[in-house]
Amino acid sequence: MSRHVIRSFGILFSLVILLGGATWLLEKSSEKQTEETGSSTNRSVKISIVTNEIKYTSPDGKKVIEAYRWDPGTIVVNEGDDVTLEFYGIKGESHPFLISGYKLQGKVERGKLETVRFRADKTGNFPITCLTHPDIQHNGPMVAHLVVLPQP
Ligand SMILES: [Cu+2]
């Protein structure tokens, strides 16, 4: 009787080990499929950016200082992504810009959308510079950072 119980227990134990192994193998193969799919198709990424303004007026109203900014100021994508940058003009009349690292340019006007599309095929940090407000002396710096991370 007890030998029968021990044998049943042994069979049950073997089944559990086998099932565990099969499950592990299935998980491994599905991980591999995901990796392969990820490398063969490019991810589409759309990022919305607005033009913003930071302004200070002294209590007596005599001193006004201001700076224009891209919002968000940092954009992170992955190498190989198909990127759409959608700029919307809110503050400031006009912001002609350059992303020199990708040889891209455009112009954002108040109340209008400007769209730029590209494949992120170079890694690194690429400034998005407004040509009207490139630094503090010109009411900037209206410079955002497009960061392209290498494939993991
Ligand atoms: Cu600007």
Short mmCIF file of C-alpha atoms and ligand atoms in Angstrom, two decimals:
data_model
loop_
_atom_site.label_atom_id
_atom_site.label_comp_id
_atom_site.label_asym_id
_atom_site.label_seq_id
_atom_site.Cartn_x
_atom_site.Cartn_y
_atom_site.Cartn_z
CA MET A 1 0.00 0.00 0.00
CA SER A 2 2.67 2.49 1.02
CA ARG A 3 4.87 1.42 -1.94
CA HIS A 4 1.91 2.13 -4.26
CA VAL A 5 1.51 5.59 -2.71
CA ILE A 6 5.23 6.31 -3.10
CA ARG A 7 5.14 5.22 -6.77
CA SER A 8 2.07 7.42 -7.46
CA PHE A 9 3.80 10.26 -5.77
CA GLY A 10 6.89 9.66 -7.93
CA ILE A 11 4.81 9.70 -11.14
CA LEU A 12 3.04 12.87 -10.04
CA PHE A 13 6.38 14.49 -9.20
CA SER A 14 7.78 13.56 -12.64
CA LEU A 15 4.70 15.03 -14.33
CA VAL A 16 5.13 18.31 -12.46
CA ILE A 17 8.80 18.49 -13.54
CA LEU A 18 7.86 17.72 -17.18
CA LEU A 19 5.07 20.31 -17.23
CA GLY A 20 7.35 22.89 -15.68
CA GLY A 21 9.99 22.21 -18.35
CA ALA A 22 7.43 22.40 -21.16
CA THR A 23 6.08 25.71 -19.83
CA TRP A 24 9.62 27.09 -19.57
CA LEU A 25 10.35 26.05 -23.18
CA LEU A 26 7.11 27.65 -24.41
CA GLU A 27 7.93 30.90 -22.61
CA LYS A 28 11.43 30.90 -24.09
CA SER A 29 10.16 30.40 -27.64
CA SER A 30 7.57 33.18 -27.32
CA GLU A 31 10.27 35.55 -25.98
CA LYS A 32 12.37 34.77 -29.04
CA GLN A 33 9.44 35.50 -31.37
CA THR A 34 8.90 38.86 -29.68
CA GLU A 35 12.58 39.75 -30.10
CA GLU A 36 12.54 38.80 -33.77
CA THR A 37 9.34 40.79 -34.41
CA GLY A 38 10.82 43.79 -32.59
CA SER A 39 13.93 43.93 -34.75
CA SER A 40 12.21 43.43 -38.10
CA THR A 41 9.46 46.05 -37.76
CA ASN A 42 10.12 49.66 -36.86
CA ARG A 43 8.20 51.27 -34.06
CA SER A 44 6.17 54.36 -34.94
CA VAL A 45 6.44 57.14 -32.40
CA LYS A 46 4.53 60.42 -32.42
CA ILE A 47 5.54 63.23 -30.08
CA SER A 48 3.67 66.51 -29.62
CA ILE A 49 5.63 69.63 -28.78
CA VAL A 50 4.28 73.10 -28.03
CA THR A 51 5.94 76.51 -27.94
CA ASN A 52 5.92 78.02 -24.47
CA GLU A 53 6.99 81.30 -22.92
CA ILE A 54 8.36 82.04 -19.48
CA LYS A 55 7.85 85.67 -18.51
CA TYR A 56 8.69 87.83 -15.48
CA THR A 57 7.39 91.34 -14.88
CA SER A 58 8.79 93.29 -11.94
CA PRO A 59 6.23 94.57 -9.39
CA ASP A 60 6.55 98.15 -10.74
CA GLY A 61 6.02 96.85 -14.30
CA LYS A 62 9.27 98.42 -15.55
CA LYS A 63 11.29 95.27 -16.02
CA VAL A 64 10.14 92.39 -18.23
CA ILE A 65 12.29 89.38 -18.94
CA GLU A 66 11.17 86.42 -20.99
CA ALA A 67 12.33 83.22 -22.63
CA TYR A 68 10.72 80.98 -25.23
CA ARG A 69 10.95 77.22 -24.80
CA TRP A 70 10.00 74.00 -26.53
CA ASP A 71 7.82 71.88 -24.29
CA PRO A 72 8.84 69.11 -23.67
CA GLY A 73 12.52 70.05 -23.68
CA THR A 74 13.80 66.48 -23.98
CA ILE A 75 12.50 63.87 -26.41
CA VAL A 76 13.74 60.30 -26.18
CA VAL A 77 13.29 57.75 -28.99
CA ASN A 78 15.01 54.50 -29.96
CA GLU A 79 17.29 53.90 -32.89
CA GLY A 80 15.21 52.61 -35.82
CA ASP A 81 11.99 54.33 -34.73
CA ASP A 82 9.85 56.05 -37.33
CA VAL A 83 9.43 59.39 -35.60
CA THR A 84 6.78 62.04 -36.13
CA LEU A 85 7.38 65.33 -34.33
CA GLU A 86 4.26 67.46 -34.22
CA PHE A 87 4.94 71.08 -33.26
CA TYR A 88 2.08 73.34 -32.24
CA GLY A 89 2.55 77.08 -31.95
CA ILE A 90 1.04 78.67 -28.84
CA LYS A 91 3.40 81.35 -27.55
CA GLY A 92 5.29 83.59 -29.94
CA GLU A 93 4.43 84.44 -33.55
CA SER A 94 6.96 82.33 -35.41
CA HIS A 95 9.71 79.84 -34.61
CA PRO A 96 11.79 78.66 -37.55
CA PHE A 97 13.84 75.68 -36.36
CA LEU A 98 16.65 73.37 -37.32
CA ILE A 99 17.55 69.83 -36.28
CA SER A 100 20.96 70.01 -37.94
CA GLY A 101 22.05 66.48 -36.90
CA TYR A 102 19.22 65.09 -39.04
CA LYS A 103 19.24 67.83 -41.69
CA LEU A 104 15.64 68.74 -40.83
CA GLN A 105 14.01 72.12 -40.66
CA GLY A 106 10.58 73.67 -40.23
CA LYS A 107 8.67 76.66 -38.99
CA VAL A 108 6.14 76.78 -36.16
CA GLU A 109 3.54 79.54 -36.32
CA ARG A 110 0.98 80.44 -33.69
CA GLY A 111 -2.15 78.30 -33.92
CA LYS A 112 -0.67 76.05 -36.62
CA LEU A 113 0.76 72.54 -36.72
CA GLU A 114 4.16 71.79 -38.21
CA THR A 115 4.99 68.13 -38.71
CA VAL A 116 8.41 66.57 -39.26
CA ARG A 117 8.90 62.86 -40.03
CA PHE A 118 12.10 60.85 -40.10
CA ARG A 119 13.69 57.47 -39.36
CA ALA A 120 15.90 57.70 -36.25
CA ASP A 121 18.92 56.02 -37.89
CA LYS A 122 21.62 57.88 -35.93
CA THR A 123 22.14 57.69 -32.17
CA GLY A 124 23.09 60.62 -30.01
CA ASN A 125 21.79 63.98 -28.78
CA PHE A 126 20.42 66.25 -31.51
CA PRO A 127 19.44 69.81 -30.56
CA ILE A 128 16.19 71.24 -31.93
CA THR A 129 17.14 74.90 -32.19
CA CYS A 130 14.79 77.82 -32.81
CA LEU A 131 16.65 80.20 -35.09
CA THR A 132 14.86 83.26 -33.67
CA HIS A 133 15.50 82.36 -29.99
CA PRO A 134 18.70 80.28 -29.95
CA ASP A 135 20.17 81.69 -26.72
CA ILE A 136 19.53 83.91 -23.68
CA GLN A 137 20.47 87.07 -25.65
CA HIS A 138 17.62 86.28 -28.08
CA ASN A 139 14.94 85.37 -25.51
CA GLY A 140 15.89 81.71 -25.42
CA PRO A 141 17.44 79.28 -25.21
CA MET A 142 14.69 77.69 -27.25
CA VAL A 143 16.63 74.48 -27.68
CA ALA A 144 15.16 71.04 -27.06
CA HIS A 145 17.13 67.79 -27.06
CA LEU A 146 16.20 64.89 -29.29
CA VAL A 147 17.91 61.87 -27.75
CA VAL A 148 18.15 58.75 -29.92
CA LEU A 149 19.11 55.72 -27.82
CA PRO A 150 20.90 52.74 -29.38
CA GLN A 151 18.94 49.51 -29.91
CA PRO A 152 18.88 47.60 -26.60
CU CU B 1 11.45 80.52 -31.02
#
